[in-house]
Amino acid sequence: MKFEVTPGWLPFYPTPSKPKLQLPKGAVDAHCHVFGPGDIFPYAPERKYTPCDAPKEKLFALRDLLGFERNVIVQATCHGADNRALVDALESANGKARGVATVRRDVTNDELQALHQAGVRGVRFNFVKRLVDAPPKDTLMEIAQKIAPLGWHIVIYFEADDLKEYWDFFTSLPTTVVVDHMGRPDVTKPVDGEEFELFIKLMREHKNFWSKVSCPERLSKTGPKALNGEQHAYVDVVPFARRLVQEFPDRVLFGTDWPHPNLKDHMPDDGLLVDYVAQIAPSEEERQRLLVDNPMRLYWPEEQ
Ligand SMILES: O=C(O)c1cc(C(=O)O)oc(=O)c1
C-alpha cells in the first residue's frame, strides 16, 4: 500500500555524525521506533500522522554507528495495535532488541505469549491527545492485569498538564511503570517549580516508577539544536534530566527517540544527541547505570 506522508513531515537526519562520547560497553538505546515500510507493514487506519518509512535496517545501522549494542523498540502510534513491524524488527535483531507493544483489551494469552517470545516486555499506554484517542481507564486496567503475570511493565506517555488527572490511575497500576520523556515538562518553567515537583513527587513516592530522560530535542524551547557539531545542545532541558539522573540513578533510561516523529522545527543529528548524554550524566558511573545497568535490569534480567 502507498501512503502519503503528513505534509511538513521532517525525515530523520540522513548522515548522523559519530558521537564524540564513547558509550559504555553494552549500552542500550532504550527508546526508538520503526515505521513500516508502509508497503509491507501498513500504517494503522486510526493513526493521526503518516510518517516517512524508517525501517529496521536503518535503525540497526544507526545503533552500530552511535555505539549502542542494543535497542528497545517502542510501538509507535502510527501502527496502532498492529505490532507486525515491531515483531519483525525484534525477530531480525539476533536478541539485541526488546520491544514495547500496544495491545487491545481483547488480546488473548496466546497472542501475549507470541509477543513475549518475539522479545516484547511491556505495553504502552498513550494519553497524548494529538497522537491517540486514549481508551477508557477501565480498559487499560484490564490490559494491565493481563500483562502483569508475564512480568511485563507499562510505558506511559502523557503531557505534564494531565498528570494530576491521571495520578490515581497511574499509581494504581500493578507493574513497573516507565514514563516517556520525563512526563513532558514545560522547560520554560522552573526545574523546582510546581509542575516538575509533582513529577518528582511521583517518582519519590512510587518506587515502581521509572523515567526516560529522553527527547531534549522535543522539549527544548531555546536549543541550541543538536546540529553542526554542537556539544552543548538543548541546555534548557539539561537541568530537568540532570535532576532525575541524580535523584533516581537506578530508575532512569535514555533513548534516542529515532526517527523522531512529529518534530516541526528541526531534525537532530543523532550523533550529537548521544553527545548530549554527557551533559545529563557527566560521570562514567552515571552513564553505566543510565545506559547499561538500568535497561539491562528491565529488559534482559536473565543476563543479570
Ligand atoms: O511526541 C511524539 O510525537 C511522539 C510520538 C510517538 C508515537 O507516535 O508513538 O512516540 C513518541 O515517543 C513521541
PDB file of C-alpha atoms and ligand atoms in Angstrom:
ATOM      1  CA  MET A   1       0.000   0.000   0.000  1.00  0.00           C
ATOM      2  CA  LYS A   2       1.248   3.502  -0.803  1.00  0.00           C
ATOM      3  CA  PHE A   3       0.945   6.133   1.896  1.00  0.00           C
ATOM      4  CA  GLU A   4       1.173   9.876   1.640  1.00  0.00           C
ATOM      5  CA  VAL A   5       3.403  11.355   4.296  1.00  0.00           C
ATOM      6  CA  THR A   6       1.879  14.054   6.532  1.00  0.00           C
ATOM      7  CA  PRO A   7       2.602  17.487   4.982  1.00  0.00           C
ATOM      8  CA  GLY A   8       5.646  19.147   6.535  1.00  0.00           C
ATOM      9  CA  TRP A   9       6.987  15.848   7.865  1.00  0.00           C
ATOM     10  CA  LEU A  10      10.683  16.033   8.726  1.00  0.00           C
ATOM     11  CA  PRO A  11      12.610  12.896   7.747  1.00  0.00           C
ATOM     12  CA  PHE A  12      15.288  11.562  10.106  1.00  0.00           C
ATOM     13  CA  TYR A  13      18.786  13.068   9.794  1.00  0.00           C
ATOM     14  CA  PRO A  14      20.387  11.406   6.768  1.00  0.00           C
ATOM     15  CA  THR A  15      24.067  11.461   7.776  1.00  0.00           C
ATOM     16  CA  PRO A  16      24.438  11.352  11.564  1.00  0.00           C
ATOM     17  CA  SER A  17      27.905  12.034  12.931  1.00  0.00           C
ATOM     18  CA  LYS A  18      29.858   9.597  15.036  1.00  0.00           C
ATOM     19  CA  PRO A  19      29.450  10.691  18.669  1.00  0.00           C
ATOM     20  CA  LYS A  20      32.428  12.181  20.490  1.00  0.00           C
ATOM     21  CA  LEU A  21      31.158  10.496  23.629  1.00  0.00           C
ATOM     22  CA  GLN A  22      32.177   6.885  23.795  1.00  0.00           C
ATOM     23  CA  LEU A  23      29.305   4.893  25.232  1.00  0.00           C
ATOM     24  CA  PRO A  24      29.949   2.185  27.821  1.00  0.00           C
ATOM     25  CA  LYS A  25      30.140  -1.374  26.586  1.00  0.00           C
ATOM     26  CA  GLY A  26      26.680  -2.885  26.276  1.00  0.00           C
ATOM     27  CA  ALA A  27      24.845   0.446  26.010  1.00  0.00           C
ATOM     28  CA  VAL A  28      21.112   0.247  25.221  1.00  0.00           C
ATOM     29  CA  ASP A  29      19.121   2.778  23.198  1.00  0.00           C
ATOM     30  CA  ALA A  30      16.010   2.331  25.334  1.00  0.00           C
ATOM     31  CA  HIS A  31      13.534   4.315  23.237  1.00  0.00           C
ATOM     32  CA  CYS A  32      13.346   4.173  19.467  1.00  0.00           C
ATOM     33  CA  HIS A  33      10.810   3.204  16.833  1.00  0.00           C
ATOM     34  CA  VAL A  34      10.469   1.515  13.462  1.00  0.00           C
ATOM     35  CA  PHE A  35       7.980   2.869  10.897  1.00  0.00           C
ATOM     36  CA  GLY A  36       6.833   0.480   8.206  1.00  0.00           C
ATOM     37  CA  PRO A  37       7.895   0.197   5.498  1.00  0.00           C
ATOM     38  CA  GLY A  38       4.270   1.004   4.795  1.00  0.00           C
ATOM     39  CA  ASP A  39       4.017  -1.257   1.749  1.00  0.00           C
ATOM     40  CA  ILE A  40       4.906  -4.273   3.940  1.00  0.00           C
ATOM     41  CA  PHE A  41       3.585  -3.175   7.332  1.00  0.00           C
ATOM     42  CA  PRO A  42       0.733  -0.747   6.619  1.00  0.00           C
ATOM     43  CA  TYR A  43       0.136   2.200   8.905  1.00  0.00           C
ATOM     44  CA  ALA A  44      -2.970   1.910  11.079  1.00  0.00           C
ATOM     45  CA  PRO A  45      -6.248   3.364   9.803  1.00  0.00           C
ATOM     46  CA  GLU A  46      -6.787   5.198  13.107  1.00  0.00           C
ATOM     47  CA  ARG A  47      -3.355   6.918  13.025  1.00  0.00           C
ATOM     48  CA  LYS A  48      -3.068  10.678  13.481  1.00  0.00           C
ATOM     49  CA  TYR A  49       0.045  11.092  11.338  1.00  0.00           C
ATOM     50  CA  THR A  50       1.717   9.278   8.459  1.00  0.00           C
ATOM     51  CA  PRO A  51       5.499   9.199   8.805  1.00  0.00           C
ATOM     52  CA  CYS A  52       8.156   8.509   6.237  1.00  0.00           C
ATOM     53  CA  ASP A  53       9.304   4.891   6.417  1.00  0.00           C
ATOM     54  CA  ALA A  54      12.010   4.227   8.997  1.00  0.00           C
ATOM     55  CA  PRO A  55      12.789   0.531   8.624  1.00  0.00           C
ATOM     56  CA  LYS A  56      14.701  -1.820  10.909  1.00  0.00           C
ATOM     57  CA  GLU A  57      17.831  -1.870   8.698  1.00  0.00           C
ATOM     58  CA  LYS A  58      18.265   1.881   9.199  1.00  0.00           C
ATOM     59  CA  LEU A  59      17.737   1.517  12.941  1.00  0.00           C
ATOM     60  CA  PHE A  60      20.318  -1.253  13.279  1.00  0.00           C
ATOM     61  CA  ALA A  61      22.876   0.689  11.202  1.00  0.00           C
ATOM     62  CA  LEU A  62      22.316   3.724  13.419  1.00  0.00           C
ATOM     63  CA  ARG A  63      22.718   1.592  16.554  1.00  0.00           C
ATOM     64  CA  ASP A  64      26.144   0.462  15.342  1.00  0.00           C
ATOM     65  CA  LEU A  65      27.240   3.935  14.261  1.00  0.00           C
ATOM     66  CA  LEU A  66      26.274   5.540  17.570  1.00  0.00           C
ATOM     67  CA  GLY A  67      27.966   2.872  19.699  1.00  0.00           C
ATOM     68  CA  PHE A  68      24.890   1.225  21.177  1.00  0.00           C
ATOM     69  CA  GLU A  69      24.726  -2.558  21.352  1.00  0.00           C
ATOM     70  CA  ARG A  70      21.003  -2.998  21.839  1.00  0.00           C
ATOM     71  CA  ASN A  71      17.664  -1.324  21.209  1.00  0.00           C
ATOM     72  CA  VAL A  72      14.336  -1.138  22.950  1.00  0.00           C
ATOM     73  CA  ILE A  73      11.830  -0.577  20.167  1.00  0.00           C
ATOM     74  CA  VAL A  74       8.606   1.098  21.239  1.00  0.00           C
ATOM     75  CA  GLN A  75       5.420   0.642  19.250  1.00  0.00           C
ATOM     76  CA  ALA A  76       4.604   3.968  17.613  1.00  0.00           C
ATOM     77  CA  THR A  77       1.038   5.242  17.460  1.00  0.00           C
ATOM     78  CA  CYS A  78       1.056   5.311  13.642  1.00  0.00           C
ATOM     79  CA  HIS A  79       0.970   1.491  13.781  1.00  0.00           C
ATOM     80  CA  GLY A  80      -1.878   1.384  16.317  1.00  0.00           C
ATOM     81  CA  ALA A  81      -2.181  -2.055  17.926  1.00  0.00           C
ATOM     82  CA  ASP A  82      -0.755  -3.808  14.864  1.00  0.00           C
ATOM     83  CA  ASN A  83       2.651  -4.886  16.166  1.00  0.00           C
ATOM     84  CA  ARG A  84       3.887  -6.626  12.993  1.00  0.00           C
ATOM     85  CA  ALA A  85       6.614  -4.123  12.116  1.00  0.00           C
ATOM     86  CA  LEU A  86       7.828  -4.197  15.718  1.00  0.00           C
ATOM     87  CA  VAL A  87       7.835  -8.001  15.912  1.00  0.00           C
ATOM     88  CA  ASP A  88       9.611  -8.272  12.572  1.00  0.00           C
ATOM     89  CA  ALA A  89      12.335  -5.911  13.788  1.00  0.00           C
ATOM     90  CA  LEU A  90      12.701  -7.817  17.065  1.00  0.00           C
ATOM     91  CA  GLU A  91      12.953 -11.131  15.256  1.00  0.00           C
ATOM     92  CA  SER A  92      15.644  -9.735  12.949  1.00  0.00           C
ATOM     93  CA  ALA A  93      17.771  -8.332  15.767  1.00  0.00           C
ATOM     94  CA  ASN A  94      19.532 -11.521  16.919  1.00  0.00           C
ATOM     95  CA  GLY A  95      18.468 -10.985  20.522  1.00  0.00           C
ATOM     96  CA  LYS A  96      19.777  -7.413  20.520  1.00  0.00           C
ATOM     97  CA  ALA A  97      16.352  -5.802  20.714  1.00  0.00           C
ATOM     98  CA  ARG A  98      13.405  -5.920  23.066  1.00  0.00           C
ATOM     99  CA  GLY A  99      10.043  -4.323  22.450  1.00  0.00           C
ATOM    100  CA  VAL A 100       7.150  -2.449  23.970  1.00  0.00           C
ATOM    101  CA  ALA A 101       3.860  -3.223  22.212  1.00  0.00           C
ATOM    102  CA  THR A 102       0.382  -1.758  22.043  1.00  0.00           C
ATOM    103  CA  VAL A 103      -2.463  -4.212  22.619  1.00  0.00           C
ATOM    104  CA  ARG A 104      -6.219  -4.055  22.882  1.00  0.00           C
ATOM    105  CA  ARG A 105      -8.326  -5.351  25.741  1.00  0.00           C
ATOM    106  CA  ASP A 106      -9.344  -8.453  23.757  1.00  0.00           C
ATOM    107  CA  VAL A 107      -5.720  -9.589  23.276  1.00  0.00           C
ATOM    108  CA  THR A 108      -5.500 -13.304  24.007  1.00  0.00           C
ATOM    109  CA  ASN A 109      -2.968 -15.081  26.194  1.00  0.00           C
ATOM    110  CA  ASP A 110      -1.633 -16.868  23.120  1.00  0.00           C
ATOM    111  CA  GLU A 111      -1.040 -13.532  21.414  1.00  0.00           C
ATOM    112  CA  LEU A 112       0.727 -12.204  24.502  1.00  0.00           C
ATOM    113  CA  GLN A 113       2.886 -15.326  24.627  1.00  0.00           C
ATOM    114  CA  ALA A 114       3.836 -14.881  20.974  1.00  0.00           C
ATOM    115  CA  LEU A 115       4.783 -11.249  21.634  1.00  0.00           C
ATOM    116  CA  HIS A 116       6.847 -12.347  24.634  1.00  0.00           C
ATOM    117  CA  GLN A 117       8.587 -14.936  22.506  1.00  0.00           C
ATOM    118  CA  ALA A 118       9.493 -12.222  19.992  1.00  0.00           C
ATOM    119  CA  GLY A 119      11.032 -10.088  22.760  1.00  0.00           C
ATOM    120  CA  VAL A 120       8.206  -7.835  23.923  1.00  0.00           C
ATOM    121  CA  ARG A 121       8.495  -6.943  27.615  1.00  0.00           C
ATOM    122  CA  GLY A 122       5.949  -4.189  28.043  1.00  0.00           C
ATOM    123  CA  VAL A 123       2.898  -2.372  26.753  1.00  0.00           C
ATOM    124  CA  ARG A 124       2.467   1.310  26.081  1.00  0.00           C
ATOM    125  CA  PHE A 125      -0.455   3.437  27.245  1.00  0.00           C
ATOM    126  CA  ASN A 126      -0.544   6.733  25.402  1.00  0.00           C
ATOM    127  CA  PHE A 127      -2.545   9.740  26.629  1.00  0.00           C
ATOM    128  CA  VAL A 128      -1.204  12.441  24.307  1.00  0.00           C
ATOM    129  CA  LYS A 129      -4.292  13.740  22.519  1.00  0.00           C
ATOM    130  CA  ARG A 130      -2.548  14.807  19.314  1.00  0.00           C
ATOM    131  CA  LEU A 131      -1.402  11.163  18.923  1.00  0.00           C
ATOM    132  CA  VAL A 132      -4.310   8.998  20.063  1.00  0.00           C
ATOM    133  CA  ASP A 133      -7.818   8.858  21.432  1.00  0.00           C
ATOM    134  CA  ALA A 134      -6.895   7.147  24.687  1.00  0.00           C
ATOM    135  CA  PRO A 135      -9.038   4.160  25.678  1.00  0.00           C
ATOM    136  CA  PRO A 136     -11.035   4.422  28.927  1.00  0.00           C
ATOM    137  CA  LYS A 137      -9.134   3.723  32.143  1.00  0.00           C
ATOM    138  CA  ASP A 138     -11.009   0.506  32.925  1.00  0.00           C
ATOM    139  CA  THR A 139      -9.963  -0.889  29.533  1.00  0.00           C
ATOM    140  CA  LEU A 140      -6.351  -0.038  30.273  1.00  0.00           C
ATOM    141  CA  MET A 141      -6.578  -1.524  33.750  1.00  0.00           C
ATOM    142  CA  GLU A 142      -7.884  -4.741  32.227  1.00  0.00           C
ATOM    143  CA  ILE A 143      -4.855  -4.834  29.908  1.00  0.00           C
ATOM    144  CA  ALA A 144      -2.563  -4.093  32.861  1.00  0.00           C
ATOM    145  CA  GLN A 145      -3.988  -7.052  34.757  1.00  0.00           C
ATOM    146  CA  LYS A 146      -3.473  -9.302  31.736  1.00  0.00           C
ATOM    147  CA  ILE A 147       0.178  -8.411  31.178  1.00  0.00           C
ATOM    148  CA  ALA A 148       1.289  -8.214  34.817  1.00  0.00           C
ATOM    149  CA  PRO A 149       1.660 -12.002  35.238  1.00  0.00           C
ATOM    150  CA  LEU A 150       4.162 -12.033  32.350  1.00  0.00           C
ATOM    151  CA  GLY A 151       6.476  -9.762  34.335  1.00  0.00           C
ATOM    152  CA  TRP A 152       5.983  -7.001  31.772  1.00  0.00           C
ATOM    153  CA  HIS A 153       5.915  -3.298  32.593  1.00  0.00           C
ATOM    154  CA  ILE A 154       3.786  -0.412  31.353  1.00  0.00           C
ATOM    155  CA  VAL A 155       5.153   2.604  29.486  1.00  0.00           C
ATOM    156  CA  ILE A 156       3.033   5.741  29.793  1.00  0.00           C
ATOM    157  CA  TYR A 157       3.175   8.868  27.643  1.00  0.00           C
ATOM    158  CA  PHE A 158       1.312  11.954  28.810  1.00  0.00           C
ATOM    159  CA  GLU A 159       1.517  15.748  28.904  1.00  0.00           C
ATOM    160  CA  ALA A 160       2.677  17.325  32.188  1.00  0.00           C
ATOM    161  CA  ASP A 161      -0.649  19.166  32.416  1.00  0.00           C
ATOM    162  CA  ASP A 162      -2.521  15.875  32.633  1.00  0.00           C
ATOM    163  CA  LEU A 163      -0.540  14.278  35.472  1.00  0.00           C
ATOM    164  CA  LYS A 164      -2.921  15.471  38.196  1.00  0.00           C
ATOM    165  CA  GLU A 165      -5.909  13.996  36.422  1.00  0.00           C
ATOM    166  CA  TYR A 166      -4.275  10.609  35.880  1.00  0.00           C
ATOM    167  CA  TRP A 167      -2.394  10.429  39.211  1.00  0.00           C
ATOM    168  CA  ASP A 168      -4.718   7.933  40.905  1.00  0.00           C
ATOM    169  CA  PHE A 169      -4.908   5.742  37.842  1.00  0.00           C
ATOM    170  CA  PHE A 170      -1.146   5.733  37.222  1.00  0.00           C
ATOM    171  CA  THR A 171      -0.315   4.985  40.850  1.00  0.00           C
ATOM    172  CA  SER A 172      -2.766   2.087  40.940  1.00  0.00           C
ATOM    173  CA  LEU A 173      -1.077   0.271  38.034  1.00  0.00           C
ATOM    174  CA  PRO A 174       0.170  -3.139  39.196  1.00  0.00           C
ATOM    175  CA  THR A 175       3.536  -3.228  37.409  1.00  0.00           C
ATOM    176  CA  THR A 176       6.711  -1.230  36.975  1.00  0.00           C
ATOM    177  CA  VAL A 177       5.707   1.962  35.153  1.00  0.00           C
ATOM    178  CA  VAL A 178       8.089   3.785  32.810  1.00  0.00           C
ATOM    179  CA  VAL A 179       7.293   7.399  31.945  1.00  0.00           C
ATOM    180  CA  ASP A 180       8.227   8.585  28.475  1.00  0.00           C
ATOM    181  CA  HIS A 181      10.267  11.748  28.063  1.00  0.00           C
ATOM    182  CA  MET A 182      10.199  12.902  31.722  1.00  0.00           C
ATOM    183  CA  GLY A 183       6.438  13.424  31.600  1.00  0.00           C
ATOM    184  CA  ARG A 184       6.913  16.214  29.035  1.00  0.00           C
ATOM    185  CA  PRO A 185       7.747  19.152  31.342  1.00  0.00           C
ATOM    186  CA  ASP A 186       7.402  22.718  30.113  1.00  0.00           C
ATOM    187  CA  VAL A 187      11.091  23.582  30.389  1.00  0.00           C
ATOM    188  CA  THR A 188      10.394  27.323  30.467  1.00  0.00           C
ATOM    189  CA  LYS A 189       9.053  26.728  33.983  1.00  0.00           C
ATOM    190  CA  PRO A 190      11.490  26.342  36.891  1.00  0.00           C
ATOM    191  CA  VAL A 191      13.013  22.915  37.474  1.00  0.00           C
ATOM    192  CA  ASP A 192      11.939  23.240  41.121  1.00  0.00           C
ATOM    193  CA  GLY A 193       8.553  24.740  40.253  1.00  0.00           C
ATOM    194  CA  GLU A 194       5.136  23.231  40.928  1.00  0.00           C
ATOM    195  CA  GLU A 195       4.860  21.315  37.654  1.00  0.00           C
ATOM    196  CA  PHE A 196       8.120  19.379  37.747  1.00  0.00           C
ATOM    197  CA  GLU A 197       7.922  18.925  41.543  1.00  0.00           C
ATOM    198  CA  LEU A 198       4.736  16.947  41.001  1.00  0.00           C
ATOM    199  CA  PHE A 199       6.619  14.601  38.706  1.00  0.00           C
ATOM    200  CA  ILE A 200       9.483  14.329  41.206  1.00  0.00           C
ATOM    201  CA  LYS A 201       6.904  13.509  43.881  1.00  0.00           C
ATOM    202  CA  LEU A 202       5.513  10.740  41.695  1.00  0.00           C
ATOM    203  CA  MET A 203       8.996   9.235  41.336  1.00  0.00           C
ATOM    204  CA  ARG A 204       9.835   9.705  45.012  1.00  0.00           C
ATOM    205  CA  GLU A 205       6.666   8.241  46.458  1.00  0.00           C
ATOM    206  CA  HIS A 206       6.231   5.409  43.983  1.00  0.00           C
ATOM    207  CA  LYS A 207       9.353   3.313  43.673  1.00  0.00           C
ATOM    208  CA  ASN A 208       7.852   1.301  40.814  1.00  0.00           C
ATOM    209  CA  PHE A 209       8.080   4.424  38.580  1.00  0.00           C
ATOM    210  CA  TRP A 210      10.971   4.963  36.188  1.00  0.00           C
ATOM    211  CA  SER A 211      11.599   7.853  33.804  1.00  0.00           C
ATOM    212  CA  LYS A 212      13.123   8.127  30.388  1.00  0.00           C
ATOM    213  CA  VAL A 213      15.351  11.205  30.343  1.00  0.00           C
ATOM    214  CA  SER A 214      14.937  11.338  26.582  1.00  0.00           C
ATOM    215  CA  CYS A 215      13.691  13.783  23.955  1.00  0.00           C
ATOM    216  CA  PRO A 216      15.511  17.035  24.712  1.00  0.00           C
ATOM    217  CA  GLU A 217      15.052  17.814  21.001  1.00  0.00           C
ATOM    218  CA  ARG A 218      11.284  17.707  21.551  1.00  0.00           C
ATOM    219  CA  LEU A 219      11.158  19.549  24.867  1.00  0.00           C
ATOM    220  CA  SER A 220      13.702  22.289  24.206  1.00  0.00           C
ATOM    221  CA  LYS A 221      12.497  25.819  23.515  1.00  0.00           C
ATOM    222  CA  THR A 222      15.817  27.637  23.195  1.00  0.00           C
ATOM    223  CA  GLY A 223      18.247  24.967  21.945  1.00  0.00           C
ATOM    224  CA  PRO A 224      20.919  25.143  20.797  1.00  0.00           C
ATOM    225  CA  LYS A 225      19.985  22.388  18.398  1.00  0.00           C
ATOM    226  CA  ALA A 226      21.987  19.174  18.053  1.00  0.00           C
ATOM    227  CA  LEU A 227      23.366  20.258  14.684  1.00  0.00           C
ATOM    228  CA  ASN A 228      26.675  21.473  13.269  1.00  0.00           C
ATOM    229  CA  GLY A 229      28.891  19.850  15.888  1.00  0.00           C
ATOM    230  CA  GLU A 230      27.072  21.422  18.867  1.00  0.00           C
ATOM    231  CA  GLN A 231      28.411  19.771  22.037  1.00  0.00           C
ATOM    232  CA  HIS A 232      26.110  21.628  24.421  1.00  0.00           C
ATOM    233  CA  ALA A 233      22.746  21.106  22.792  1.00  0.00           C
ATOM    234  CA  TYR A 234      19.390  21.768  24.480  1.00  0.00           C
ATOM    235  CA  VAL A 235      20.819  23.382  27.615  1.00  0.00           C
ATOM    236  CA  ASP A 236      17.325  24.408  28.749  1.00  0.00           C
ATOM    237  CA  VAL A 237      16.361  20.727  29.143  1.00  0.00           C
ATOM    238  CA  VAL A 238      19.563  19.657  30.912  1.00  0.00           C
ATOM    239  CA  PRO A 239      18.548  20.697  34.489  1.00  0.00           C
ATOM    240  CA  PHE A 240      15.381  18.572  34.295  1.00  0.00           C
ATOM    241  CA  ALA A 241      17.120  15.424  33.086  1.00  0.00           C
ATOM    242  CA  ARG A 242      20.094  16.053  35.375  1.00  0.00           C
ATOM    243  CA  ARG A 243      17.821  16.243  38.395  1.00  0.00           C
ATOM    244  CA  LEU A 244      16.258  12.868  37.600  1.00  0.00           C
ATOM    245  CA  VAL A 245      19.612  11.209  36.921  1.00  0.00           C
ATOM    246  CA  GLN A 246      20.956  12.482  40.247  1.00  0.00           C
ATOM    247  CA  GLU A 247      17.956  11.725  42.374  1.00  0.00           C
ATOM    248  CA  PHE A 248      16.882   8.425  40.799  1.00  0.00           C
ATOM    249  CA  PRO A 249      20.075   6.929  39.326  1.00  0.00           C
ATOM    250  CA  ASP A 250      18.608   3.412  39.326  1.00  0.00           C
ATOM    251  CA  ARG A 251      15.326   4.298  37.644  1.00  0.00           C
ATOM    252  CA  VAL A 252      16.292   6.323  34.595  1.00  0.00           C
ATOM    253  CA  LEU A 253      16.646   5.256  30.964  1.00  0.00           C
ATOM    254  CA  PHE A 254      17.831   7.074  27.861  1.00  0.00           C
ATOM    255  CA  GLY A 255      16.825   6.580  24.244  1.00  0.00           C
ATOM    256  CA  THR A 256      17.399   8.455  21.017  1.00  0.00           C
ATOM    257  CA  ASP A 257      13.700   8.506  20.033  1.00  0.00           C
ATOM    258  CA  TRP A 258      14.863   7.888  16.466  1.00  0.00           C
ATOM    259  CA  PRO A 259      13.285   8.558  13.940  1.00  0.00           C
ATOM    260  CA  HIS A 260      11.818  11.449  15.974  1.00  0.00           C
ATOM    261  CA  PRO A 261       8.177  11.572  14.851  1.00  0.00           C
ATOM    262  CA  ASN A 262       6.345  14.880  14.625  1.00  0.00           C
ATOM    263  CA  LEU A 263       9.248  17.261  15.115  1.00  0.00           C
ATOM    264  CA  LYS A 264       8.330  20.534  13.475  1.00  0.00           C
ATOM    265  CA  ASP A 265      11.341  22.734  13.926  1.00  0.00           C
ATOM    266  CA  HIS A 266      14.458  20.703  13.056  1.00  0.00           C
ATOM    267  CA  MET A 267      15.747  17.159  12.903  1.00  0.00           C
ATOM    268  CA  PRO A 268      18.686  16.487  15.245  1.00  0.00           C
ATOM    269  CA  ASP A 269      21.959  14.860  14.248  1.00  0.00           C
ATOM    270  CA  ASP A 270      21.672  11.648  16.282  1.00  0.00           C
ATOM    271  CA  GLY A 271      25.420  11.572  16.951  1.00  0.00           C
ATOM    272  CA  LEU A 272      25.149  14.932  18.718  1.00  0.00           C
ATOM    273  CA  LEU A 273      22.088  13.712  20.585  1.00  0.00           C
ATOM    274  CA  VAL A 274      24.291  10.967  22.034  1.00  0.00           C
ATOM    275  CA  ASP A 275      26.848  13.616  23.000  1.00  0.00           C
ATOM    276  CA  TYR A 276      24.024  15.359  24.907  1.00  0.00           C
ATOM    277  CA  VAL A 277      24.131  12.456  27.386  1.00  0.00           C
ATOM    278  CA  ALA A 278      27.462  13.766  28.719  1.00  0.00           C
ATOM    279  CA  GLN A 279      25.598  16.836  29.995  1.00  0.00           C
ATOM    280  CA  ILE A 280      22.945  14.926  31.930  1.00  0.00           C
ATOM    281  CA  ALA A 281      25.164  12.070  33.129  1.00  0.00           C
ATOM    282  CA  PRO A 282      28.649  13.563  33.366  1.00  0.00           C
ATOM    283  CA  SER A 283      30.324  10.699  35.227  1.00  0.00           C
ATOM    284  CA  GLU A 284      31.147   7.279  33.861  1.00  0.00           C
ATOM    285  CA  GLU A 285      29.332   5.697  36.777  1.00  0.00           C
ATOM    286  CA  GLU A 286      26.130   7.581  35.987  1.00  0.00           C
ATOM    287  CA  ARG A 287      26.343   6.622  32.325  1.00  0.00           C
ATOM    288  CA  GLN A 288      26.947   2.979  33.207  1.00  0.00           C
ATOM    289  CA  ARG A 289      23.691   2.917  35.173  1.00  0.00           C
ATOM    290  CA  LEU A 290      21.674   5.002  32.725  1.00  0.00           C
ATOM    291  CA  LEU A 291      22.767   3.249  29.556  1.00  0.00           C
ATOM    292  CA  VAL A 292      23.619  -0.297  30.658  1.00  0.00           C
ATOM    293  CA  ASP A 293      22.653  -1.435  34.170  1.00  0.00           C
ATOM    294  CA  ASN A 294      19.127   0.014  34.281  1.00  0.00           C
ATOM    295  CA  PRO A 295      17.907  -1.055  30.827  1.00  0.00           C
ATOM    296  CA  MET A 296      19.502  -4.476  31.240  1.00  0.00           C
ATOM    297  CA  ARG A 297      17.679  -4.982  34.552  1.00  0.00           C
ATOM    298  CA  LEU A 298      14.364  -4.110  32.935  1.00  0.00           C
ATOM    299  CA  TYR A 299      14.709  -5.758  29.527  1.00  0.00           C
ATOM    300  CA  TRP A 300      17.311  -8.531  29.844  1.00  0.00           C
ATOM    301  CA  PRO A 301      17.005  -9.574  33.518  1.00  0.00           C
ATOM    302  CA  GLU A 302      18.023 -13.116  32.646  1.00  0.00           C
ATOM    303  CA  GLU A 303      21.518 -11.835  31.788  1.00  0.00           C
ATOM    304  CA  GLN A 304      21.972 -10.105  35.146  1.00  0.00           C
TER     305      GLN A 304
HETATM  306  O1  LIG B   1       5.807  13.222  20.730  1.00  0.00           O
HETATM  307  C1  LIG B   1       5.569  12.478  19.747  1.00  0.00           C
HETATM  308  O2  LIG B   1       5.056  12.889  18.701  1.00  0.00           O
HETATM  309  C2  LIG B   1       5.847  11.044  19.861  1.00  0.00           C
HETATM  310  C3  LIG B   1       5.069  10.150  19.132  1.00  0.00           C
HETATM  311  C4  LIG B   1       5.222   8.819  19.335  1.00  0.00           C
HETATM  312  C5  LIG B   1       4.351   7.843  18.691  1.00  0.00           C
HETATM  313  O3  LIG B   1       3.623   8.230  17.775  1.00  0.00           O
HETATM  314  O4  LIG B   1       4.351   6.697  19.133  1.00  0.00           O
HETATM  315  O5  LIG B   1       6.167   8.347  20.179  1.00  0.00           O
HETATM  316  C6  LIG B   1       6.996   9.189  20.883  1.00  0.00           C
HETATM  317  O6  LIG B   1       7.831   8.676  21.660  1.00  0.00           O
HETATM  318  C7  LIG B   1       6.833  10.568  20.713  1.00  0.00           C
END
